[in-house]
Amino acid sequence: MQARLIGIIGCALTAGVMAACSIDSTQADAVDRKPRKTSASYALRQGDSVMLAPGTHLKLERINDSRCKQGAVCVWAGYISYSFTLTGRGATRNFVLAENMPNAKPTVTQDGLTFALEKLEPPEPPAMDAPPPDYRVSLRVSIARQHATNT
């Protein structure tokens, strides 16, 4: 995990050095004052993927909504979960994010990146006879601290 994080940081530093060589000193002063981007939010539908860094992609493989539908009588509330695939540097990792699902968490750290649920649409389960909704999930992807471990 640390080797991948170091690789990602190394690529970012290389790009930064190349960019710094191509601007004058007044621009360099302005660039130095900007905070470095360490996280970003993404909104995905089932099947969508996003490039997090060159060669690193995140795909929302599946949405599982077992929540009790509105108007139904249920013995348990159910949950909604999101199955992701993270690919990069020849490796593939699968993980699930969920708020109320047993053995799942709303935040997971993989390969030096922390993935956290932010918002889901629709926030409430659909009615019993309603067609499946247009599910979307928003998540924040952040560079994990170096001492963090995979969860």
mmCIF file with all atom_site columns, C-alpha atoms in Angstrom:
data_model
loop_
_atom_site.group_PDB
_atom_site.id
_atom_site.type_symbol
_atom_site.label_atom_id
_atom_site.label_alt_id
_atom_site.label_comp_id
_atom_site.label_asym_id
_atom_site.label_entity_id
_atom_site.label_seq_id
_atom_site.pdbx_PDB_ins_code
_atom_site.Cartn_x
_atom_site.Cartn_y
_atom_site.Cartn_z
_atom_site.occupancy
_atom_site.B_iso_or_equiv
_atom_site.pdbx_formal_charge
_atom_site.auth_seq_id
_atom_site.auth_comp_id
_atom_site.auth_asym_id
_atom_site.auth_atom_id
_atom_site.pdbx_PDB_model_num
ATOM 1   C CA . MET A 1 1   ? 0.000   0.000  0.000   1.00 0.00 ? 1   MET A CA 1
ATOM 2   C CA . GLN A 1 2   ? 2.776   2.451  0.900   1.00 0.00 ? 2   GLN A CA 1
ATOM 3   C CA . ALA A 1 3   ? 4.616   1.644  -2.326  1.00 0.00 ? 3   ALA A CA 1
ATOM 4   C CA . ARG A 1 4   ? 1.521   2.574  -4.335  1.00 0.00 ? 4   ARG A CA 1
ATOM 5   C CA . LEU A 1 5   ? 1.014   5.768  -2.345  1.00 0.00 ? 5   LEU A CA 1
ATOM 6   C CA . ILE A 1 6   ? 4.659   6.665  -2.883  1.00 0.00 ? 6   ILE A CA 1
ATOM 7   C CA . GLY A 1 7   ? 4.213   5.956  -6.611  1.00 0.00 ? 7   GLY A CA 1
ATOM 8   C CA . ILE A 1 8   ? 1.144   8.195  -6.785  1.00 0.00 ? 8   ILE A CA 1
ATOM 9   C CA . ILE A 1 9   ? 2.925   10.944 -4.869  1.00 0.00 ? 9   ILE A CA 1
ATOM 10  C CA . GLY A 1 10  ? 6.004   10.507 -7.085  1.00 0.00 ? 10  GLY A CA 1
ATOM 11  C CA . CYS A 1 11  ? 3.921   10.961 -10.249 1.00 0.00 ? 11  CYS A CA 1
ATOM 12  C CA . ALA A 1 12  ? 2.296   14.048 -8.770  1.00 0.00 ? 12  ALA A CA 1
ATOM 13  C CA . LEU A 1 13  ? 5.671   15.506 -7.781  1.00 0.00 ? 13  LEU A CA 1
ATOM 14  C CA . THR A 1 14  ? 7.095   14.833 -11.252 1.00 0.00 ? 14  THR A CA 1
ATOM 15  C CA . ALA A 1 15  ? 4.147   16.603 -12.868 1.00 0.00 ? 15  ALA A CA 1
ATOM 16  C CA . GLY A 1 16  ? 4.556   19.487 -10.415 1.00 0.00 ? 16  GLY A CA 1
ATOM 17  C CA . VAL A 1 17  ? 8.263   19.884 -11.188 1.00 0.00 ? 17  VAL A CA 1
ATOM 18  C CA . MET A 1 18  ? 7.550   19.857 -14.923 1.00 0.00 ? 18  MET A CA 1
ATOM 19  C CA . ALA A 1 19  ? 4.810   22.454 -14.484 1.00 0.00 ? 19  ALA A CA 1
ATOM 20  C CA . ALA A 1 20  ? 7.022   24.640 -12.270 1.00 0.00 ? 20  ALA A CA 1
ATOM 21  C CA . CYS A 1 21  ? 9.732   24.677 -14.935 1.00 0.00 ? 21  CYS A CA 1
ATOM 22  C CA . SER A 1 22  ? 7.283   26.056 -17.496 1.00 0.00 ? 22  SER A CA 1
ATOM 23  C CA . ILE A 1 23  ? 6.037   29.125 -15.542 1.00 0.00 ? 23  ILE A CA 1
ATOM 24  C CA . ASP A 1 24  ? 7.719   32.363 -14.504 1.00 0.00 ? 24  ASP A CA 1
ATOM 25  C CA . SER A 1 25  ? 8.522   33.288 -10.899 1.00 0.00 ? 25  SER A CA 1
ATOM 26  C CA . THR A 1 26  ? 5.395   35.447 -10.333 1.00 0.00 ? 26  THR A CA 1
ATOM 27  C CA . GLN A 1 27  ? 3.212   32.536 -11.431 1.00 0.00 ? 27  GLN A CA 1
ATOM 28  C CA . ALA A 1 28  ? 5.258   30.180 -9.255  1.00 0.00 ? 28  ALA A CA 1
ATOM 29  C CA . ASP A 1 29  ? 4.571   32.351 -6.195  1.00 0.00 ? 29  ASP A CA 1
ATOM 30  C CA . ALA A 1 30  ? 0.825   32.200 -6.901  1.00 0.00 ? 30  ALA A CA 1
ATOM 31  C CA . VAL A 1 31  ? 0.922   28.406 -7.416  1.00 0.00 ? 31  VAL A CA 1
ATOM 32  C CA . ASP A 1 32  ? 2.788   27.882 -4.123  1.00 0.00 ? 32  ASP A CA 1
ATOM 33  C CA . ARG A 1 33  ? 0.022   29.635 -2.188  1.00 0.00 ? 33  ARG A CA 1
ATOM 34  C CA . LYS A 1 34  ? -2.735  27.360 -3.556  1.00 0.00 ? 34  LYS A CA 1
ATOM 35  C CA . PRO A 1 35  ? -3.621  24.431 -1.306  1.00 0.00 ? 35  PRO A CA 1
ATOM 36  C CA . ARG A 1 36  ? -2.849  21.012 -2.743  1.00 0.00 ? 36  ARG A CA 1
ATOM 37  C CA . LYS A 1 37  ? -5.883  18.947 -3.714  1.00 0.00 ? 37  LYS A CA 1
ATOM 38  C CA . THR A 1 38  ? -6.046  15.885 -1.485  1.00 0.00 ? 38  THR A CA 1
ATOM 39  C CA . SER A 1 39  ? -9.652  14.807 -2.079  1.00 0.00 ? 39  SER A CA 1
ATOM 40  C CA . ALA A 1 40  ? -12.487 14.955 -4.575  1.00 0.00 ? 40  ALA A CA 1
ATOM 41  C CA . SER A 1 41  ? -16.164 13.949 -4.714  1.00 0.00 ? 41  SER A CA 1
ATOM 42  C CA . TYR A 1 42  ? -17.690 11.803 -7.439  1.00 0.00 ? 42  TYR A CA 1
ATOM 43  C CA . ALA A 1 43  ? -21.323 10.957 -8.248  1.00 0.00 ? 43  ALA A CA 1
ATOM 44  C CA . LEU A 1 44  ? -21.750 7.555  -9.887  1.00 0.00 ? 44  LEU A CA 1
ATOM 45  C CA . ARG A 1 45  ? -24.534 5.377  -11.242 1.00 0.00 ? 45  ARG A CA 1
ATOM 46  C CA . GLN A 1 46  ? -24.285 1.608  -11.532 1.00 0.00 ? 46  GLN A CA 1
ATOM 47  C CA . GLY A 1 47  ? -21.740 0.786  -14.241 1.00 0.00 ? 47  GLY A CA 1
ATOM 48  C CA . ASP A 1 48  ? -20.072 4.225  -14.156 1.00 0.00 ? 48  ASP A CA 1
ATOM 49  C CA . SER A 1 49  ? -16.330 4.504  -13.709 1.00 0.00 ? 49  SER A CA 1
ATOM 50  C CA . VAL A 1 50  ? -13.992 7.387  -13.002 1.00 0.00 ? 50  VAL A CA 1
ATOM 51  C CA . MET A 1 51  ? -10.236 7.841  -13.438 1.00 0.00 ? 51  MET A CA 1
ATOM 52  C CA . LEU A 1 52  ? -8.779  8.813  -10.047 1.00 0.00 ? 52  LEU A CA 1
ATOM 53  C CA . ALA A 1 53  ? -5.211  9.128  -11.334 1.00 0.00 ? 53  ALA A CA 1
ATOM 54  C CA . PRO A 1 54  ? -3.430  7.976  -14.480 1.00 0.00 ? 54  PRO A CA 1
ATOM 55  C CA . GLY A 1 55  ? -3.836  4.204  -14.536 1.00 0.00 ? 55  GLY A CA 1
ATOM 56  C CA . THR A 1 56  ? -6.148  4.120  -11.497 1.00 0.00 ? 56  THR A CA 1
ATOM 57  C CA . HIS A 1 57  ? -9.889  3.667  -12.048 1.00 0.00 ? 57  HIS A CA 1
ATOM 58  C CA . LEU A 1 58  ? -12.874 3.225  -9.756  1.00 0.00 ? 58  LEU A CA 1
ATOM 59  C CA . LYS A 1 59  ? -16.037 1.525  -11.040 1.00 0.00 ? 59  LYS A CA 1
ATOM 60  C CA . LEU A 1 60  ? -19.422 1.236  -9.327  1.00 0.00 ? 60  LEU A CA 1
ATOM 61  C CA . GLU A 1 61  ? -20.205 -2.365 -10.202 1.00 0.00 ? 61  GLU A CA 1
ATOM 62  C CA . ARG A 1 62  ? -23.486 -2.898 -8.410  1.00 0.00 ? 62  ARG A CA 1
ATOM 63  C CA . ILE A 1 63  ? -26.101 -1.299 -6.194  1.00 0.00 ? 63  ILE A CA 1
ATOM 64  C CA . ASN A 1 64  ? -28.024 -3.614 -3.882  1.00 0.00 ? 64  ASN A CA 1
ATOM 65  C CA . ASP A 1 65  ? -31.141 -2.075 -2.331  1.00 0.00 ? 65  ASP A CA 1
ATOM 66  C CA . SER A 1 66  ? -32.812 -4.459 0.109   1.00 0.00 ? 66  SER A CA 1
ATOM 67  C CA . ARG A 1 67  ? -34.494 -1.688 2.105   1.00 0.00 ? 67  ARG A CA 1
ATOM 68  C CA . CYS A 1 68  ? -38.133 -2.229 2.988   1.00 0.00 ? 68  CYS A CA 1
ATOM 69  C CA . LYS A 1 69  ? -40.159 -0.619 0.214   1.00 0.00 ? 69  LYS A CA 1
ATOM 70  C CA . GLN A 1 70  ? -42.650 2.103  1.136   1.00 0.00 ? 70  GLN A CA 1
ATOM 71  C CA . GLY A 1 71  ? -46.071 0.568  1.790   1.00 0.00 ? 71  GLY A CA 1
ATOM 72  C CA . ALA A 1 72  ? -44.661 -2.902 2.516   1.00 0.00 ? 72  ALA A CA 1
ATOM 73  C CA . VAL A 1 73  ? -44.685 -4.752 5.826   1.00 0.00 ? 73  VAL A CA 1
ATOM 74  C CA . CYS A 1 74  ? -41.175 -6.038 6.548   1.00 0.00 ? 74  CYS A CA 1
ATOM 75  C CA . VAL A 1 75  ? -39.500 -7.911 9.377   1.00 0.00 ? 75  VAL A CA 1
ATOM 76  C CA . TRP A 1 76  ? -36.287 -5.907 8.961   1.00 0.00 ? 76  TRP A CA 1
ATOM 77  C CA . ALA A 1 77  ? -35.377 -2.489 7.587   1.00 0.00 ? 77  ALA A CA 1
ATOM 78  C CA . GLY A 1 78  ? -32.832 -3.752 5.045   1.00 0.00 ? 78  GLY A CA 1
ATOM 79  C CA . TYR A 1 79  ? -29.945 -1.723 3.666   1.00 0.00 ? 79  TYR A CA 1
ATOM 80  C CA . ILE A 1 80  ? -28.481 -0.281 0.504   1.00 0.00 ? 80  ILE A CA 1
ATOM 81  C CA . SER A 1 81  ? -24.931 -1.198 -0.470  1.00 0.00 ? 81  SER A CA 1
ATOM 82  C CA . TYR A 1 82  ? -22.533 -0.207 -3.232  1.00 0.00 ? 82  TYR A CA 1
ATOM 83  C CA . SER A 1 83  ? -19.977 -2.641 -4.701  1.00 0.00 ? 83  SER A CA 1
ATOM 84  C CA . PHE A 1 84  ? -16.877 -1.040 -6.224  1.00 0.00 ? 84  PHE A CA 1
ATOM 85  C CA . THR A 1 85  ? -13.844 -2.224 -8.162  1.00 0.00 ? 85  THR A CA 1
ATOM 86  C CA . LEU A 1 86  ? -10.583 -0.297 -7.878  1.00 0.00 ? 86  LEU A CA 1
ATOM 87  C CA . THR A 1 87  ? -7.998  -1.056 -10.577 1.00 0.00 ? 87  THR A CA 1
ATOM 88  C CA . GLY A 1 88  ? -4.481  0.271  -10.861 1.00 0.00 ? 88  GLY A CA 1
ATOM 89  C CA . ARG A 1 89  ? -0.902  -0.879 -11.324 1.00 0.00 ? 89  ARG A CA 1
ATOM 90  C CA . GLY A 1 90  ? -1.953  -4.332 -12.428 1.00 0.00 ? 90  GLY A CA 1
ATOM 91  C CA . ALA A 1 91  ? -4.023  -5.009 -9.303  1.00 0.00 ? 91  ALA A CA 1
ATOM 92  C CA . THR A 1 92  ? -7.778  -5.143 -8.788  1.00 0.00 ? 92  THR A CA 1
ATOM 93  C CA . ARG A 1 93  ? -9.500  -4.668 -5.438  1.00 0.00 ? 93  ARG A CA 1
ATOM 94  C CA . ASN A 1 94  ? -13.197 -5.043 -4.686  1.00 0.00 ? 94  ASN A CA 1
ATOM 95  C CA . PHE A 1 95  ? -14.922 -3.414 -1.745  1.00 0.00 ? 95  PHE A CA 1
ATOM 96  C CA . VAL A 1 96  ? -18.413 -2.569 -0.511  1.00 0.00 ? 96  VAL A CA 1
ATOM 97  C CA . LEU A 1 97  ? -19.626 0.658  1.073   1.00 0.00 ? 97  LEU A CA 1
ATOM 98  C CA . ALA A 1 98  ? -22.843 0.740  3.106   1.00 0.00 ? 98  ALA A CA 1
ATOM 99  C CA . GLU A 1 99  ? -24.218 2.599  6.111   1.00 0.00 ? 99  GLU A CA 1
ATOM 100 C CA . ASN A 1 100 ? -26.284 -0.046 7.882   1.00 0.00 ? 100 ASN A CA 1
ATOM 101 C CA . MET A 1 101 ? -25.129 -3.345 6.386   1.00 0.00 ? 101 MET A CA 1
ATOM 102 C CA . PRO A 1 102 ? -23.531 -5.971 8.632   1.00 0.00 ? 102 PRO A CA 1
ATOM 103 C CA . ASN A 1 103 ? -19.792 -6.388 7.928   1.00 0.00 ? 103 ASN A CA 1
ATOM 104 C CA . ALA A 1 104 ? -19.650 -3.238 5.786   1.00 0.00 ? 104 ALA A CA 1
ATOM 105 C CA . LYS A 1 105 ? -18.700 0.343  6.561   1.00 0.00 ? 105 LYS A CA 1
ATOM 106 C CA . PRO A 1 106 ? -19.466 3.747  5.031   1.00 0.00 ? 106 PRO A CA 1
ATOM 107 C CA . THR A 1 107 ? -15.689 4.386  4.777   1.00 0.00 ? 107 THR A CA 1
ATOM 108 C CA . VAL A 1 108 ? -12.949 2.114  3.423   1.00 0.00 ? 108 VAL A CA 1
ATOM 109 C CA . THR A 1 109 ? -9.234  2.637  2.753   1.00 0.00 ? 109 THR A CA 1
ATOM 110 C CA . GLN A 1 110 ? -7.699  0.834  -0.228  1.00 0.00 ? 110 GLN A CA 1
ATOM 111 C CA . ASP A 1 111 ? -4.275  1.366  -1.821  1.00 0.00 ? 111 ASP A CA 1
ATOM 112 C CA . GLY A 1 112 ? -3.632  4.667  -0.048  1.00 0.00 ? 112 GLY A CA 1
ATOM 113 C CA . LEU A 1 113 ? -7.053  6.122  -0.870  1.00 0.00 ? 113 LEU A CA 1
ATOM 114 C CA . THR A 1 114 ? -9.995  6.541  1.497   1.00 0.00 ? 114 THR A CA 1
ATOM 115 C CA . PHE A 1 115 ? -13.490 6.146  0.028   1.00 0.00 ? 115 PHE A CA 1
ATOM 116 C CA . ALA A 1 116 ? -16.399 7.584  2.047   1.00 0.00 ? 116 ALA A CA 1
ATOM 117 C CA . LEU A 1 117 ? -20.121 7.679  1.277   1.00 0.00 ? 117 LEU A CA 1
ATOM 118 C CA . GLU A 1 118 ? -21.489 11.221 1.100   1.00 0.00 ? 118 GLU A CA 1
ATOM 119 C CA . LYS A 1 119 ? -24.981 11.072 -0.399  1.00 0.00 ? 119 LYS A CA 1
ATOM 120 C CA . LEU A 1 120 ? -27.284 8.550  -2.012  1.00 0.00 ? 120 LEU A CA 1
ATOM 121 C CA . GLU A 1 121 ? -30.218 9.093  -4.324  1.00 0.00 ? 121 GLU A CA 1
ATOM 122 C CA . PRO A 1 122 ? -32.972 8.356  -3.705  1.00 0.00 ? 122 PRO A CA 1
ATOM 123 C CA . PRO A 1 123 ? -32.448 8.624  0.057   1.00 0.00 ? 123 PRO A CA 1
ATOM 124 C CA . GLU A 1 124 ? -35.652 6.691  0.787   1.00 0.00 ? 124 GLU A CA 1
ATOM 125 C CA . PRO A 1 125 ? -36.661 3.309  -0.628  1.00 0.00 ? 125 PRO A CA 1
ATOM 126 C CA . PRO A 1 126 ? -39.147 3.355  -3.517  1.00 0.00 ? 126 PRO A CA 1
ATOM 127 C CA . ALA A 1 127 ? -42.820 2.409  -3.180  1.00 0.00 ? 127 ALA A CA 1
ATOM 128 C CA . MET A 1 128 ? -43.776 -1.249 -3.546  1.00 0.00 ? 128 MET A CA 1
ATOM 129 C CA . ASP A 1 129 ? -45.069 -1.035 -7.129  1.00 0.00 ? 129 ASP A CA 1
ATOM 130 C CA . ALA A 1 130 ? -42.772 1.740  -8.340  1.00 0.00 ? 130 ALA A CA 1
ATOM 131 C CA . PRO A 1 131 ? -40.228 1.076  -11.081 1.00 0.00 ? 131 PRO A CA 1
ATOM 132 C CA . PRO A 1 132 ? -36.600 0.916  -9.952  1.00 0.00 ? 132 PRO A CA 1
ATOM 133 C CA . PRO A 1 133 ? -35.309 4.430  -9.256  1.00 0.00 ? 133 PRO A CA 1
ATOM 134 C CA . ASP A 1 134 ? -32.327 6.091  -10.911 1.00 0.00 ? 134 ASP A CA 1
ATOM 135 C CA . TYR A 1 135 ? -29.797 5.271  -8.194  1.00 0.00 ? 135 TYR A CA 1
ATOM 136 C CA . ARG A 1 136 ? -26.777 7.534  -7.715  1.00 0.00 ? 136 ARG A CA 1
ATOM 137 C CA . VAL A 1 137 ? -24.173 7.591  -5.000  1.00 0.00 ? 137 VAL A CA 1
ATOM 138 C CA . SER A 1 138 ? -21.790 10.401 -4.119  1.00 0.00 ? 138 SER A CA 1
ATOM 139 C CA . LEU A 1 139 ? -18.540 9.505  -2.458  1.00 0.00 ? 139 LEU A CA 1
ATOM 140 C CA . ARG A 1 140 ? -15.439 11.388 -1.396  1.00 0.00 ? 140 ARG A CA 1
ATOM 141 C CA . VAL A 1 141 ? -12.065 9.972  -2.348  1.00 0.00 ? 141 VAL A CA 1
ATOM 142 C CA . SER A 1 142 ? -9.151  11.239 -0.245  1.00 0.00 ? 142 SER A CA 1
ATOM 143 C CA . ILE A 1 143 ? -5.468  10.473 -0.057  1.00 0.00 ? 143 ILE A CA 1
ATOM 144 C CA . ALA A 1 144 ? -5.120  8.437  3.136   1.00 0.00 ? 144 ALA A CA 1
ATOM 145 C CA . ARG A 1 145 ? -2.588  9.302  5.771   1.00 0.00 ? 145 ARG A CA 1
ATOM 146 C CA . GLN A 1 146 ? 0.557   7.193  5.466   1.00 0.00 ? 146 GLN A CA 1
ATOM 147 C CA . HIS A 1 147 ? -0.034  5.277  8.687   1.00 0.00 ? 147 HIS A CA 1
ATOM 148 C CA . ALA A 1 148 ? -3.554  4.181  7.637   1.00 0.00 ? 148 ALA A CA 1
ATOM 149 C CA . THR A 1 149 ? -4.093  0.517  6.806   1.00 0.00 ? 149 THR A CA 1
ATOM 150 C CA . ASN A 1 150 ? -6.432  -1.278 4.439   1.00 0.00 ? 150 ASN A CA 1
ATOM 151 C CA . THR A 1 151 ? -9.820  -2.010 5.965   1.00 0.00 ? 151 THR A CA 1
#
